[in-house]
C-alpha cells in the first residue's frame, strides 16, 4: 500500500480501542480492519442462511473477500469501514435509536429499534428520504439526517412537496416558503461532520421544475457565492472552511433540478412553462421556458450548482414503478430509487484486472481478466446482500423498505488509469466502448448473481408487484449491451457483456431477482484513495499532480 492509502486507514478507519474477551485491544494493521469486516459479514451470512452451502464455502467466501480487500481489488463504502464489526469483534456498543429488521421473525413485517449503535451497524452510504409539507415532519427529517451524518452516510430528498412562499397556511397567514426551510437544513448539516472528524455532511436537495420557488432555488447558491467573493475581496480567507463561506448559506448541500421531457420540449419550442401551487394545484406563474433554462445554465457556470436530473429518462429505467416514482437521489447522484430507501456501495479497482502478456514476437500487451473481474463482482455483491439485513437504518420506513427492496450499489473505480495504461484515449470511441462493456459485464453479472440468490433465498418482497416493469428494464439493459460499438470494443469484452445480460434476463425470468437494484457508478472519493487509484469512478485524470486536503 502507498503511504496515502495507509494514512487513510489509520486516520479514518482504525478502531483505536475496543475489548476482545477480557483484554483492551485496538486495531494496529490493515489486516485487523479487514478481518473485522470480512469475518462479521461471513458470520452474518451463516446466521441469515441460504448464502453458503457448507462451512467450506463460507470459509472460502471469507478468505476471498479478505484477499480482495487487503490487496486493493475492491472496497466497501466508508460506513462499512467505520461501523461494521465494532460490536461483533470488540464489543463496542454506542447509543441506540436506529431501526433494523428482526430476522428472528422473517415472516412478519417486523422492524425493531436497536439497543446500541453497532450490533446492527449502519453500513449504507446512500439514503433517499421523503419530505412532507408539515412543520414537525420537516424537523423529524433534520433529526434523521443528523443520525445519518453521524455514522458517515449521506442523504438526498426532493423538497417539492413543501408549499411556496406564495401560498397560504391552513391556520391563516402566508408560508415562509421553501427557501427559508432549506436554510435551516443547510445550517443543521453544517454543524455535523459525518463519521466523526474526517468527513463533511453529504446532502442533496432536489426540486421539481414546476415548484413556485424554482427561480429562487436555481439562483440561491450563485447569489451566495457573490456574497462570499465580496467578503474575500475585503480580506477574509478564501478557503471553503473559512469565514467568508461560513457566513453565507447553501454551502452544505449539492442542489439538483428535476427536469421532464415536457419541459425540455418547451425549451426547444420557445414555449411557456407554468409553476404550480402545492396546496391547490393552481398555476402560480407562467414563465419563459428558454429563459428559465438559461438561468439554470448560468447558475451552474457560476458555482457548479444546480445540477440537472432528467426525471422522465430516470423513471423510464425504474425497476419498481408500481411501488412509486423516483423523486430524488443521494448526494452524489449515483443512487436513484424510491423515497425512504438506502443503498450500500462497493467498488472494484479496474486496473487490478489488467494482465500483461507477451506475444510470440516478444511484444508486451495488456489484456483484461474478464473471469477475475466477474468473480470479484460476485464476491462483493454477495457481501453487500448480506449487509442489507445485518444493517440498521435511521427510520422505520427505511429499515422496512431496505428489507423489502434490497437495492445494492456495486461499482468500479480507476477507469481513467486503466485506459491510460492500455494506451487508449479516454475521449475516444474505443474508450467509450471499453467503458460500456465493463459496465455491462459488472451490471449483468450482478443481476445474474441476484437471480441465483433469488432461487435460493426468494425474490425481494416488492418483486411480485413489479415483475413486468423490472423484466422490461432488464431487457433494455440487454439491448444496450448488444448495441455497444463492436468495431471499437475488444471482442472478448463485447462477448462477455452480451453473455452476462443474456443470463441475467434468462435467470430473472425463471427465478426473479433478490435485489431491486444492483449497480451504481459512485465517485469513490475516500475509498479510491484507499485502493491507491489514480483516477476515481468513471472520471478521467484531471491533473498529473493532485493535492488532497481533508
Coordinates of C-alpha atoms in Angstrom, one line a residue:
X1 CA 0.0 0.0 0.0
X2 CA 1.1 3.6 -0.6
X3 CA 1.7 5.9 2.4
X4 CA -1.5 7.8 1.4
X5 CA -3.7 4.6 1.4
X6 CA -2.2 3.5 4.8
X7 CA -2.8 7.0 6.2
X8 CA -6.5 6.8 5.1
X9 CA -7.0 3.6 7.0
X10 CA -5.2 4.8 10.1
X11 CA -6.8 8.2 10.3
X12 CA -10.3 7.3 9.3
X13 CA -11.0 3.6 9.7
X14 CA -8.8 2.2 12.6
X15 CA -10.8 1.5 15.8
X16 CA -8.3 2.8 18.3
X17 CA -9.7 1.0 21.3
X18 CA -12.0 -1.9 22.0
X19 CA -12.4 -5.1 24.0
X20 CA -11.8 -8.7 23.0
X21 CA -12.5 -11.1 25.8
X22 CA -11.1 -9.5 28.9
X23 CA -8.4 -7.5 27.0
X24 CA -8.4 -4.0 25.8
X25 CA -7.4 -4.1 22.1
X26 CA -7.0 -1.6 19.3
X27 CA -6.5 -2.1 15.5
X28 CA -2.9 -1.8 14.5
X29 CA -2.9 -3.0 10.9
X30 CA -4.9 -3.2 7.7
X31 CA -5.2 -6.9 8.5
X32 CA -7.1 -6.2 11.7
X33 CA -9.5 -3.9 9.9
X34 CA -10.1 -6.4 7.0
X35 CA -10.7 -9.3 9.4
X36 CA -13.2 -7.2 11.4
X37 CA -15.3 -6.6 8.3
X38 CA -14.9 -9.9 6.3
X39 CA -15.5 -12.1 9.4
X40 CA -18.5 -10.1 10.5
X41 CA -20.1 -10.4 7.1
X42 CA -19.3 -14.1 6.9
X43 CA -20.9 -14.8 10.3
X44 CA -24.0 -12.8 9.3
X45 CA -24.3 -14.8 6.1
X46 CA -24.3 -18.0 8.2
X47 CA -26.8 -16.5 10.6
X48 CA -29.3 -15.5 7.9
X49 CA -28.9 -18.8 6.0
X50 CA -29.1 -19.6 2.3
X51 CA -25.9 -17.9 1.2
X52 CA -23.4 -20.7 1.8
X53 CA -24.0 -24.4 1.0
X54 CA -21.4 -25.5 3.6
X55 CA -18.8 -24.4 6.1
X56 CA -16.1 -24.9 3.5
X57 CA -17.9 -22.4 1.2
X58 CA -18.3 -19.9 4.0
X59 CA -14.6 -20.2 4.8
X60 CA -13.7 -19.7 1.1
X61 CA -16.0 -16.7 0.9
X62 CA -14.4 -15.0 3.9
X63 CA -10.9 -15.8 2.6
X64 CA -11.6 -14.4 -0.9
X65 CA -13.3 -11.3 0.5
X66 CA -10.3 -10.7 2.7
X67 CA -7.9 -11.2 -0.2
X68 CA -9.8 -8.7 -2.4
X69 CA -9.9 -6.1 0.4
X70 CA -6.3 -6.4 1.6
X71 CA -4.9 -6.5 -2.0
X72 CA -6.9 -3.4 -3.0
X73 CA -9.0 -5.2 -5.6
X74 CA -12.1 -3.5 -4.2
X75 CA -13.5 -1.7 -1.2
X76 CA -16.8 -1.1 0.5
X77 CA -18.2 2.4 1.1
X78 CA -16.9 4.2 4.2
X79 CA -19.7 3.4 6.6
X80 CA -18.8 -0.3 6.4
X81 CA -15.2 0.6 7.4
X82 CA -16.4 3.0 10.1
X83 CA -19.1 0.8 11.7
X84 CA -19.2 -2.9 10.6
X85 CA -17.8 -5.4 13.2
X86 CA -17.2 -3.0 16.0
X87 CA -19.7 -4.8 18.2
X88 CA -19.0 -8.3 16.9
X89 CA -15.2 -8.1 17.2
X90 CA -14.7 -5.6 20.1
X91 CA -17.9 -5.4 22.0
X92 CA -18.3 -1.7 21.2
X93 CA -21.9 -0.6 21.6
X94 CA -22.6 3.2 21.4
X95 CA -26.0 4.7 21.6
X96 CA -29.2 3.1 20.1
X97 CA -32.0 4.7 18.2
X98 CA -31.7 3.2 14.7
X99 CA -34.1 0.7 13.2
X100 CA -33.4 -2.8 11.9
X101 CA -35.1 -5.9 10.5
X102 CA -35.9 -8.5 13.1
X103 CA -34.6 -11.6 11.4
X104 CA -35.9 -13.8 14.2
X105 CA -39.4 -13.3 12.8
X106 CA -38.8 -13.5 9.0
X107 CA -42.4 -13.9 8.1
X108 CA -43.6 -10.8 9.9
X109 CA -43.1 -7.2 8.8
X110 CA -41.1 -6.7 12.0
X111 CA -38.8 -3.7 12.4
X112 CA -37.3 -3.1 15.8
X113 CA -35.4 -0.2 17.4
X114 CA -31.8 -1.1 18.1
X115 CA -30.4 -1.1 21.6
X116 CA -27.0 0.1 20.6
X117 CA -25.3 1.6 17.5
X118 CA -23.0 -1.2 16.4
X119 CA -24.7 -4.6 17.0
X120 CA -26.7 -3.7 13.8
X121 CA -24.3 -1.2 12.2
X122 CA -25.2 1.5 9.7
X123 CA -23.5 0.2 6.6
X124 CA -25.2 2.1 3.8
X125 CA -23.6 5.3 2.4
X126 CA -26.6 6.4 0.3
X127 CA -30.0 7.4 1.5
X128 CA -33.1 9.0 -0.1
X129 CA -35.7 10.4 2.3
X130 CA -39.2 11.7 1.7
X131 CA -40.3 15.2 2.7
X132 CA -43.8 16.2 3.8
X133 CA -45.4 19.7 3.8
X134 CA -45.6 19.6 7.6
X135 CA -43.5 21.5 10.1
X136 CA -42.9 18.7 12.6
X137 CA -42.2 16.2 9.8
X138 CA -39.5 18.6 8.5
X139 CA -37.8 18.7 11.9
X140 CA -38.0 15.0 12.1
X141 CA -36.1 14.9 8.8
X142 CA -33.4 17.1 10.2
X143 CA -33.1 14.6 13.1
X144 CA -32.7 11.6 10.8
X145 CA -30.3 13.5 8.6
X146 CA -28.1 14.2 11.6
X147 CA -28.2 10.5 12.6
X148 CA -27.0 9.6 9.0
X149 CA -24.2 12.1 9.1
X150 CA -23.1 10.9 12.5
X151 CA -22.3 7.4 11.1
X152 CA -20.7 8.6 7.9
X153 CA -23.6 8.4 5.4
X154 CA -25.2 10.9 3.0
X155 CA -28.8 11.7 2.2
X156 CA -30.9 13.3 -0.5
X157 CA -34.5 14.5 -0.7
X158 CA -36.9 16.1 -3.1
X159 CA -38.4 19.1 -1.3
X160 CA -41.1 19.8 -4.0
X161 CA -43.9 18.9 -1.6
X162 CA -43.2 22.0 0.5
X163 CA -45.5 24.9 -0.3
X164 CA -44.0 28.0 -1.8
X165 CA -43.9 31.4 -0.1
X166 CA -46.7 32.5 -2.4
X167 CA -49.1 30.1 -0.7
X168 CA -51.4 30.3 2.4
X169 CA -51.1 28.4 5.7
X170 CA -54.1 26.4 6.9
X171 CA -54.2 28.5 10.1
X172 CA -54.1 31.8 8.3
X173 CA -51.2 33.9 7.1
X174 CA -48.6 33.2 4.4
X175 CA -46.0 30.5 4.3
X176 CA -42.4 31.5 5.0
X177 CA -41.7 29.3 1.9
X178 CA -39.3 26.5 0.8
X179 CA -36.1 28.6 0.8
X180 CA -36.4 29.5 4.5
X181 CA -36.5 25.9 5.5
X182 CA -33.7 24.9 3.1
X183 CA -31.5 27.4 5.0
X184 CA -32.4 25.7 8.3
X185 CA -31.5 22.3 6.8
X186 CA -28.2 23.8 5.5
X187 CA -27.2 25.1 8.9
X188 CA -28.0 21.8 10.5
X189 CA -25.9 19.9 8.0
X190 CA -23.0 22.4 8.5
X191 CA -23.0 21.7 12.3
X192 CA -22.5 17.9 11.7
X193 CA -19.4 16.1 10.5
X194 CA -20.0 12.7 9.0
X195 CA -18.3 9.8 10.8
X196 CA -16.6 11.9 13.4
X197 CA -14.0 14.5 12.4
X198 CA -12.9 13.5 8.9
X199 CA -16.0 13.8 6.6
X200 CA -18.3 16.7 5.9
X201 CA -22.0 16.1 5.9
X202 CA -23.2 14.9 2.5
X203 CA -26.5 16.2 1.4
X204 CA -28.6 16.5 -1.8
X205 CA -31.5 18.9 -2.3
X206 CA -33.7 18.2 -5.4
X207 CA -36.6 20.3 -6.7
X208 CA -39.1 19.8 -9.5
X209 CA -39.0 22.4 -12.3
X210 CA -42.7 23.4 -11.6
X211 CA -42.2 24.4 -8.0
X212 CA -43.4 28.0 -7.2
X213 CA -39.9 29.0 -5.9
X214 CA -37.9 27.4 -8.7
X215 CA -36.2 30.6 -9.7
X216 CA -35.0 31.4 -6.2
X217 CA -33.7 27.9 -5.8
X218 CA -31.8 28.0 -9.2
X219 CA -30.1 31.2 -8.2
X220 CA -29.6 30.5 -4.5
X221 CA -26.0 29.3 -4.4
X222 CA -24.7 31.6 -7.1
X223 CA -26.1 34.6 -5.2
X224 CA -24.4 33.3 -2.0
X225 CA -21.2 32.8 -4.0
X226 CA -21.2 36.5 -4.9
X227 CA -21.5 37.4 -1.2
X228 CA -18.6 35.2 -0.3
X229 CA -16.5 36.7 -3.1
X230 CA -17.2 40.2 -1.8
X231 CA -16.0 39.1 1.7
X232 CA -12.9 37.5 0.2
X233 CA -12.2 40.8 -1.7
X234 CA -12.2 42.5 1.7
X235 CA -9.5 40.2 3.0
X236 CA -11.4 37.2 4.5
X237 CA -9.8 33.8 3.8
X238 CA -10.9 32.1 0.6
X239 CA -10.7 28.6 2.0
X240 CA -14.1 26.8 1.9
X241 CA -13.9 26.3 5.6
X242 CA -13.1 30.0 6.1
X243 CA -15.2 32.8 7.5
X244 CA -16.4 34.0 4.1
X245 CA -18.1 30.8 3.1
X246 CA -19.2 30.1 6.7
X247 CA -21.1 33.3 6.7
X248 CA -23.2 32.6 3.6
X249 CA -25.9 29.9 3.2
X250 CA -26.2 26.9 0.9
X251 CA -22.7 25.6 1.3
X252 CA -23.6 22.2 2.8
X253 CA -25.6 20.5 0.0
X254 CA -25.5 19.7 -3.7
X255 CA -28.6 21.0 -5.5
X256 CA -30.3 19.4 -8.4
X257 CA -33.3 20.3 -10.6
X258 CA -35.6 17.5 -11.8
X259 CA -36.3 18.2 -15.5
X260 CA -39.0 16.4 -17.5
X261 CA -39.2 15.7 -21.2
X262 CA -42.2 18.1 -21.3
X263 CA -40.1 21.0 -20.0
X264 CA -37.3 20.2 -22.5
X265 CA -39.7 20.3 -25.4
X266 CA -41.0 23.7 -24.2
X267 CA -37.3 24.9 -24.2
X268 CA -36.8 23.6 -27.7
X269 CA -40.0 25.2 -29.0
X270 CA -39.5 28.5 -27.2
X271 CA -42.7 27.9 -25.2
X272 CA -44.0 28.7 -21.8
X273 CA -43.6 26.9 -18.5
X274 CA -46.0 27.0 -15.6
X275 CA -45.2 26.7 -11.9
X276 CA -47.9 25.0 -9.7
X277 CA -49.2 25.8 -6.2
X278 CA -48.5 22.8 -3.9
X279 CA -51.7 23.3 -1.8
X280 CA -54.3 24.0 -4.5
X281 CA -52.8 22.7 -7.8
X282 CA -53.5 26.1 -9.4
X283 CA -51.0 27.9 -11.7
X284 CA -48.7 30.1 -9.8
X285 CA -46.6 31.8 -12.6
X286 CA -46.2 31.4 -16.3
X287 CA -42.5 31.7 -17.3
X288 CA -40.5 31.5 -20.5
X289 CA -39.0 28.0 -20.6
X290 CA -35.9 29.0 -22.5
X291 CA -35.2 31.9 -20.1
X292 CA -35.5 29.5 -17.2
X293 CA -33.1 27.1 -18.8
X294 CA -30.6 29.9 -19.4
X295 CA -30.8 30.9 -15.7
X296 CA -30.0 27.3 -14.7
X297 CA -27.1 27.1 -17.1
X298 CA -25.6 30.4 -15.9
X299 CA -26.0 29.5 -12.3
X300 CA -24.2 26.2 -12.9
X301 CA -21.5 28.0 -14.7
X302 CA -21.1 30.5 -11.8
X303 CA -20.9 28.0 -8.9
X304 CA -21.4 24.4 -10.3
X305 CA -24.9 24.3 -8.9
X306 CA -27.6 23.3 -9.5
X307 CA -27.1 20.1 -11.4
X308 CA -29.7 18.6 -13.7
X309 CA -31.5 15.2 -13.3
X310 CA -33.6 14.1 -16.3
X311 CA -36.7 12.9 -14.5
X312 CA -38.5 11.3 -17.4
X313 CA -35.5 9.3 -18.5
X314 CA -34.7 8.2 -15.0
X315 CA -38.2 6.8 -14.4
X316 CA -38.2 5.0 -17.8
X317 CA -35.4 2.9 -16.4
X318 CA -37.0 2.5 -12.9
X319 CA -37.3 -1.2 -11.9
X320 CA -40.1 -0.7 -9.4
X321 CA -42.5 2.0 -10.8
X322 CA -45.6 0.2 -9.4
X323 CA -44.2 0.9 -5.9
X324 CA -43.7 4.7 -6.6
X325 CA -41.8 7.2 -8.6
X326 CA -38.1 8.0 -8.4
X327 CA -38.1 11.6 -7.0
X328 CA -34.6 12.2 -5.8
X329 CA -31.0 10.9 -5.5
X330 CA -28.3 10.6 -2.9
X331 CA -25.7 13.5 -2.6
X332 CA -23.5 12.3 -5.5
X333 CA -26.5 11.2 -7.7
X334 CA -25.3 7.6 -8.4
X335 CA -28.2 6.1 -6.4
X336 CA -31.7 6.8 -7.6
X337 CA -34.6 4.8 -6.3
X338 CA -37.8 5.1 -4.2
X339 CA -38.1 7.5 -1.3
X340 CA -37.1 6.3 2.1
X341 CA -34.6 3.7 0.9
X342 CA -30.9 3.1 1.4
X343 CA -28.1 1.6 -0.7
X344 CA -24.7 0.2 0.4
X345 CA -21.9 0.6 -2.1
X346 CA -18.7 -1.2 -3.1
X347 CA -16.3 -0.5 -5.9
X348 CA -13.8 -2.8 -7.7
X349 CA -10.4 -1.4 -8.9
X350 CA -10.3 -2.0 -12.7
X351 CA -6.5 -1.7 -13.0
X352 CA -6.1 -4.8 -10.9
X353 CA -7.6 -6.9 -13.7
X354 CA -5.1 -5.8 -16.4
X355 CA -2.9 -8.7 -17.4
X356 CA 0.5 -8.2 -19.0
X357 CA 1.1 -10.8 -21.7
X358 CA 4.0 -11.3 -24.0
X359 CA 3.2 -12.3 -27.6
X360 CA 5.3 -14.7 -29.7
X361 CA 7.2 -11.8 -31.3
X362 CA 8.3 -10.5 -27.9
X363 CA 5.9 -7.6 -27.6
X364 CA 4.1 -6.9 -24.3
X365 CA 0.4 -6.3 -24.4
X366 CA -2.3 -5.7 -21.8
X367 CA -5.5 -7.7 -21.7
X368 CA -8.4 -7.7 -19.3
X369 CA -9.1 -10.6 -17.0
X370 CA -12.8 -11.0 -17.5
X371 CA -13.2 -14.1 -15.3
X372 CA -11.3 -12.5 -12.4
X373 CA -13.4 -9.3 -12.7
X374 CA -16.7 -11.3 -12.7
X375 CA -15.6 -13.3 -9.7
X376 CA -14.7 -10.1 -7.7
X377 CA -18.0 -8.6 -8.6
X378 CA -19.8 -11.7 -7.4
X379 CA -18.0 -11.8 -4.1
X380 CA -18.6 -8.1 -3.3
X381 CA -22.2 -8.4 -4.4
X382 CA -23.0 -11.3 -2.1
X383 CA -21.3 -9.5 0.7
X384 CA -23.4 -6.4 0.1
X385 CA -26.6 -8.5 0.0
X386 CA -25.7 -10.0 3.4
X387 CA -25.2 -6.5 4.8
X388 CA -28.8 -5.4 4.0
X389 CA -30.4 -7.3 6.9
X390 CA -27.4 -7.0 9.2
X391 CA -27.6 -3.2 9.0
X392 CA -29.7 -0.6 10.8
X393 CA -31.3 2.5 9.4
X394 CA -32.4 5.9 10.8
X395 CA -36.2 5.4 10.4
X396 CA -38.7 2.5 10.5
X397 CA -39.7 3.1 6.8
X398 CA -36.1 2.9 5.5
X399 CA -35.5 -0.2 7.5
X400 CA -38.6 -1.9 6.1
X401 CA -38.0 -0.7 2.5
X402 CA -34.4 -1.8 2.7
X403 CA -35.5 -5.3 3.6
X404 CA -38.4 -5.3 1.0
X405 CA -36.4 -4.0 -2.0
X406 CA -32.7 -4.7 -1.1
X407 CA -31.1 -2.2 -3.6
X408 CA -27.3 -2.5 -3.9
X409 CA -24.6 -0.4 -5.5
X410 CA -21.8 -2.4 -6.9
X411 CA -19.5 -0.2 -8.9
X412 CA -15.9 0.3 -10.2
X413 CA -13.1 2.8 -9.9
X414 CA -9.9 3.7 -11.8
X415 CA -11.3 3.6 -15.3
X416 CA -9.2 6.6 -16.4
X417 CA -6.0 5.0 -15.2
X418 CA -6.9 1.7 -16.8
X419 CA -7.4 3.3 -20.2
X420 CA -4.1 5.2 -19.9
X421 CA -2.2 2.0 -19.1
X422 CA -3.9 0.4 -22.2
X423 CA -2.8 3.4 -24.3
X424 CA -6.5 4.2 -25.1
X425 CA -7.7 7.8 -25.2
X426 CA -10.4 8.5 -22.6
X427 CA -12.3 10.6 -25.1
X428 CA -12.4 8.1 -28.0
X429 CA -14.8 5.6 -29.5
X430 CA -12.6 2.8 -28.2
X431 CA -12.5 4.3 -24.7
X432 CA -16.3 4.6 -24.6
X433 CA -16.8 1.1 -25.9
X434 CA -14.5 -0.4 -23.3
X435 CA -16.2 1.5 -20.5
X436 CA -19.6 0.4 -21.8
X437 CA -18.6 -3.3 -21.9
X438 CA -17.0 -3.3 -18.5
X439 CA -20.1 -1.6 -17.0
X440 CA -22.4 -4.0 -18.8
X441 CA -20.4 -7.0 -17.5
X442 CA -20.5 -5.7 -14.0
X443 CA -24.2 -4.9 -14.0
X444 CA -25.3 -8.1 -15.9
X445 CA -23.2 -10.3 -13.7
X446 CA -24.6 -8.7 -10.6
X447 CA -28.2 -9.2 -11.7
X448 CA -27.2 -12.8 -12.7
X449 CA -26.0 -13.4 -9.1
X450 CA -29.1 -11.7 -7.8
X451 CA -31.3 -14.1 -9.8
X452 CA -29.3 -17.0 -8.4
X453 CA -29.8 -15.8 -4.9
X454 CA -33.5 -15.4 -5.5
X455 CA -33.6 -19.1 -6.5
X456 CA -32.2 -19.9 -3.0
X457 CA -33.4 -17.1 -0.8
X458 CA -36.5 -15.8 -2.6
X459 CA -37.1 -12.6 -4.5
X460 CA -37.2 -9.2 -2.9
X461 CA -40.6 -8.6 -1.4
X462 CA -41.6 -5.9 -3.9
X463 CA -40.7 -8.0 -7.0
X464 CA -44.1 -9.6 -7.5
X465 CA -45.8 -6.2 -7.7
X466 CA -43.1 -5.0 -10.2
X467 CA -42.2 -8.2 -12.1
X468 CA -43.3 -6.9 -15.6
X469 CA -41.7 -3.5 -15.5
X470 CA -38.5 -4.9 -13.9
X471 CA -38.1 -7.5 -16.7
X472 CA -38.8 -4.8 -19.2
X473 CA -35.9 -2.7 -17.8
X474 CA -33.6 -5.8 -17.8
X475 CA -34.3 -6.3 -21.5
X476 CA -33.5 -2.6 -22.1
X477 CA -30.1 -3.3 -20.4
X478 CA -29.6 -6.4 -22.6
X479 CA -30.4 -4.4 -25.8
X480 CA -27.9 -1.7 -24.7
X481 CA -25.2 -4.4 -24.2
X482 CA -25.8 -5.7 -27.7
X483 CA -25.7 -2.1 -29.0
X484 CA -22.1 -1.5 -27.8
X485 CA -19.8 -0.4 -30.7
X486 CA -18.4 -3.8 -31.8
X487 CA -15.9 -2.1 -34.1
X488 CA -14.3 -0.2 -31.2
X489 CA -14.7 -2.8 -28.4
X490 CA -12.3 -5.7 -27.8
X491 CA -14.1 -8.9 -28.9
X492 CA -13.8 -10.7 -25.5
X493 CA -15.3 -7.8 -23.6
X494 CA -18.2 -7.4 -26.1
X495 CA -18.9 -11.2 -25.9
X496 CA -18.8 -11.2 -22.1
X497 CA -21.2 -8.3 -21.9
X498 CA -23.8 -10.0 -24.1
X499 CA -23.3 -13.3 -22.3
X500 CA -23.9 -11.8 -18.9
X501 CA -27.0 -10.0 -19.9
X502 CA -28.5 -13.0 -21.7
X503 CA -28.0 -15.0 -18.5
X504 CA -29.3 -12.1 -16.2
X505 CA -32.5 -11.9 -18.2
X506 CA -33.0 -15.7 -18.6
X507 CA -32.4 -16.4 -14.9
X508 CA -34.5 -13.4 -13.8
X509 CA -37.4 -14.7 -15.9
X510 CA -37.1 -18.1 -14.2
X511 CA -36.4 -17.1 -10.6
X512 CA -37.0 -13.3 -10.3
X513 CA -34.4 -11.1 -8.6
X514 CA -33.2 -10.8 -5.0
X515 CA -32.4 -7.1 -5.4
X516 CA -34.4 -4.3 -7.0
X517 CA -31.2 -2.5 -8.0
X518 CA -27.7 -3.9 -8.4
X519 CA -25.1 -1.4 -9.6
X520 CA -24.1 2.3 -9.5
X521 CA -21.1 4.3 -10.5
X522 CA -20.0 6.2 -7.4
X523 CA -17.3 8.9 -7.2
X524 CA -15.2 6.6 -4.9
X525 CA -13.5 9.6 -3.2
X526 CA -12.1 8.2 0.1
X527 CA -12.1 4.6 -0.9
X528 CA -10.5 5.5 -4.2
X529 CA -7.5 6.8 -2.2
X530 CA -7.7 3.6 0.0
X531 CA -7.2 1.5 -3.2
X532 CA -4.4 3.7 -4.5
X533 CA -6.5 4.7 -7.5
X534 CA -5.0 7.5 -9.6
X535 CA -8.5 8.3 -11.0
X536 CA -11.8 8.0 -9.3
X537 CA -15.0 6.4 -10.5
X538 CA -15.6 7.0 -14.2
X539 CA -13.7 10.3 -14.4
X540 CA -10.5 10.9 -16.4
X541 CA -7.4 12.2 -14.7
X542 CA -7.9 15.9 -14.2
X543 CA -4.2 16.7 -13.5
X544 CA -0.9 14.8 -13.3
X545 CA -0.2 16.3 -9.9
X546 CA -3.0 16.4 -7.3
X547 CA -3.4 17.5 -3.7
X548 CA -5.9 16.0 -1.3
X549 CA -6.9 18.1 1.7
X550 CA -9.1 16.5 4.4

